[in-house]
mmCIF file of C-alpha atoms in Angstrom:
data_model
loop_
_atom_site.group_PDB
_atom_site.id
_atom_site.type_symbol
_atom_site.label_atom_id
_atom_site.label_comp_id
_atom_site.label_asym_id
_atom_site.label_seq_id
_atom_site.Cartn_x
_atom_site.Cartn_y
_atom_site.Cartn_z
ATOM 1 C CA UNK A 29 140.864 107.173 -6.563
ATOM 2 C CA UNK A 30 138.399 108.567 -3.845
ATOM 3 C CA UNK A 31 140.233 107.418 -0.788
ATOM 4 C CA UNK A 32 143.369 108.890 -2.049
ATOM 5 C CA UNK A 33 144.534 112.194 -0.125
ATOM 6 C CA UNK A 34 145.049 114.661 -2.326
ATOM 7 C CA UNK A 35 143.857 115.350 -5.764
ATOM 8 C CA UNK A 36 146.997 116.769 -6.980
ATOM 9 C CA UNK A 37 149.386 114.087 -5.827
ATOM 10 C CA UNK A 38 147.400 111.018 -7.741
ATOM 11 C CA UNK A 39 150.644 109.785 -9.580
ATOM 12 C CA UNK A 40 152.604 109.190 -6.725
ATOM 13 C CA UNK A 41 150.080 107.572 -4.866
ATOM 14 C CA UNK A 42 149.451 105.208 -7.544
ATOM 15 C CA UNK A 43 153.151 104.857 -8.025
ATOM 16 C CA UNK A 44 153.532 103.964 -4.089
ATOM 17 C CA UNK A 45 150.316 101.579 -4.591
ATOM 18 C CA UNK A 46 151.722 100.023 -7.424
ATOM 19 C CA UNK A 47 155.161 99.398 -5.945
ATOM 20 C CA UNK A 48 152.810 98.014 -2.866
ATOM 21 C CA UNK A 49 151.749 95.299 -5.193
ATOM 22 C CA UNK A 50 154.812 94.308 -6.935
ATOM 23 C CA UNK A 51 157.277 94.175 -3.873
ATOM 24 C CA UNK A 52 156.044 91.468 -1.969
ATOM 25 C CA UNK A 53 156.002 89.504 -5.266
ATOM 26 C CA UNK A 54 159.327 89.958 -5.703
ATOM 27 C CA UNK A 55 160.570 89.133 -2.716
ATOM 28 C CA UNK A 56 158.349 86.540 -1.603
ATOM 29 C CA UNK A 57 160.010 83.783 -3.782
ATOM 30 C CA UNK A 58 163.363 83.968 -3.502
ATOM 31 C CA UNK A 59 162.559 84.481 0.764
ATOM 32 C CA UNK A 60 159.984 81.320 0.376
ATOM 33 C CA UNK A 61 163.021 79.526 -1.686
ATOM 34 C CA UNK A 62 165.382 79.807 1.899
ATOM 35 C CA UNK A 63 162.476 79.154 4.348
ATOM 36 C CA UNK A 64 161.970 76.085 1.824
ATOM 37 C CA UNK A 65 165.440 74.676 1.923
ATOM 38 C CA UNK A 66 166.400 75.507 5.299
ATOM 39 C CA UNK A 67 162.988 73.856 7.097
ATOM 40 C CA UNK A 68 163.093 70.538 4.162
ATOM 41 C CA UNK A 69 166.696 70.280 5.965
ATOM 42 C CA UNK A 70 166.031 70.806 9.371
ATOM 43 C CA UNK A 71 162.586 68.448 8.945
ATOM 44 C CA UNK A 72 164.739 65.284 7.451
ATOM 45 C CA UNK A 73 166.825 65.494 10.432
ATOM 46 C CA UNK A 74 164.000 65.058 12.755
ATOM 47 C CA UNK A 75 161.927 62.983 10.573
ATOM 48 C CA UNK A 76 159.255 65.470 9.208
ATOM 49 C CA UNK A 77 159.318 65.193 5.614
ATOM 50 C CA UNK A 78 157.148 68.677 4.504
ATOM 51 C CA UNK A 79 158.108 70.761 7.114
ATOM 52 C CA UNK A 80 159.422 73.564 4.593
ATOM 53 C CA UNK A 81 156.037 73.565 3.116
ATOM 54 C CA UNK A 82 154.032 73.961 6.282
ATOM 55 C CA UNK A 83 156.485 76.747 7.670
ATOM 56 C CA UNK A 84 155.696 78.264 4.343
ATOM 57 C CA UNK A 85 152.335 78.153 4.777
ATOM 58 C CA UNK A 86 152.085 79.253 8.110
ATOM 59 C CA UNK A 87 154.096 82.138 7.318
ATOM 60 C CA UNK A 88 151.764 82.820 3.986
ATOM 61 C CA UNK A 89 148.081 82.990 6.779
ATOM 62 C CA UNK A 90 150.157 85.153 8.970
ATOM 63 C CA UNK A 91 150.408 87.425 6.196
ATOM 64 C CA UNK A 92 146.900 87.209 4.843
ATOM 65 C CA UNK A 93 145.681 87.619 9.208
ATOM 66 C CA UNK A 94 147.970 90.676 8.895
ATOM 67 C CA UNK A 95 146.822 92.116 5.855
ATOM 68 C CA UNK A 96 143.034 91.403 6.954
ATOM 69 C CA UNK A 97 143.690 93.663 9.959
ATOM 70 C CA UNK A 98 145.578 96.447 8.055
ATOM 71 C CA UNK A 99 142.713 96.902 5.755
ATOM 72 C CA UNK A 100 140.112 96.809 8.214
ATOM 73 C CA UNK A 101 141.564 100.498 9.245
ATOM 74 C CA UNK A 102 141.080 102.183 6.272
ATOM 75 C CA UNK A 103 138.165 104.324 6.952
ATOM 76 C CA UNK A 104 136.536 104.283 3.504
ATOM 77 C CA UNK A 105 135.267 107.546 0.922
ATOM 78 C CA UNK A 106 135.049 110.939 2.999
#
């Protein structure tokens, strides 16, 4: 609650935070479920069995690399 802006507008922050966490959850399966199918096809055509998974994966550090540099900006308590 201390690195929020304003003291008076603590609901909607939290209500933007919250809808922060649950988002990406919801929308991270059914996008993994495509990347999944599409890459398994394209893979068995060239001979790469798993190549849905490790797109998958790849995409999954990008996101973690991403989110590492995002929070290294916050600036912390004032």
């Amino acid at each position: 609650m201390d690195v929020l802006p304003s003291k008076h507008d603590y609901a909607r922050d939290m209500a933007v935070w919250n809808s922060a966490l649950i988002l990406p959850q919801v929308l991270a399966t059914p996008l993994a479920g495509i990347l999944l199918d599409s890459f398994q096809l394209l893979g068995k055509q060239n001979g790469i069995e798993c190549l849905g998974y490790m797109v998958i994966f790849a995409v999954a550090a990008t996101y973690f690399f991403l989110g590492t540099v995002f929070i290294s900006q916050i600036r912390g308590v004032k």
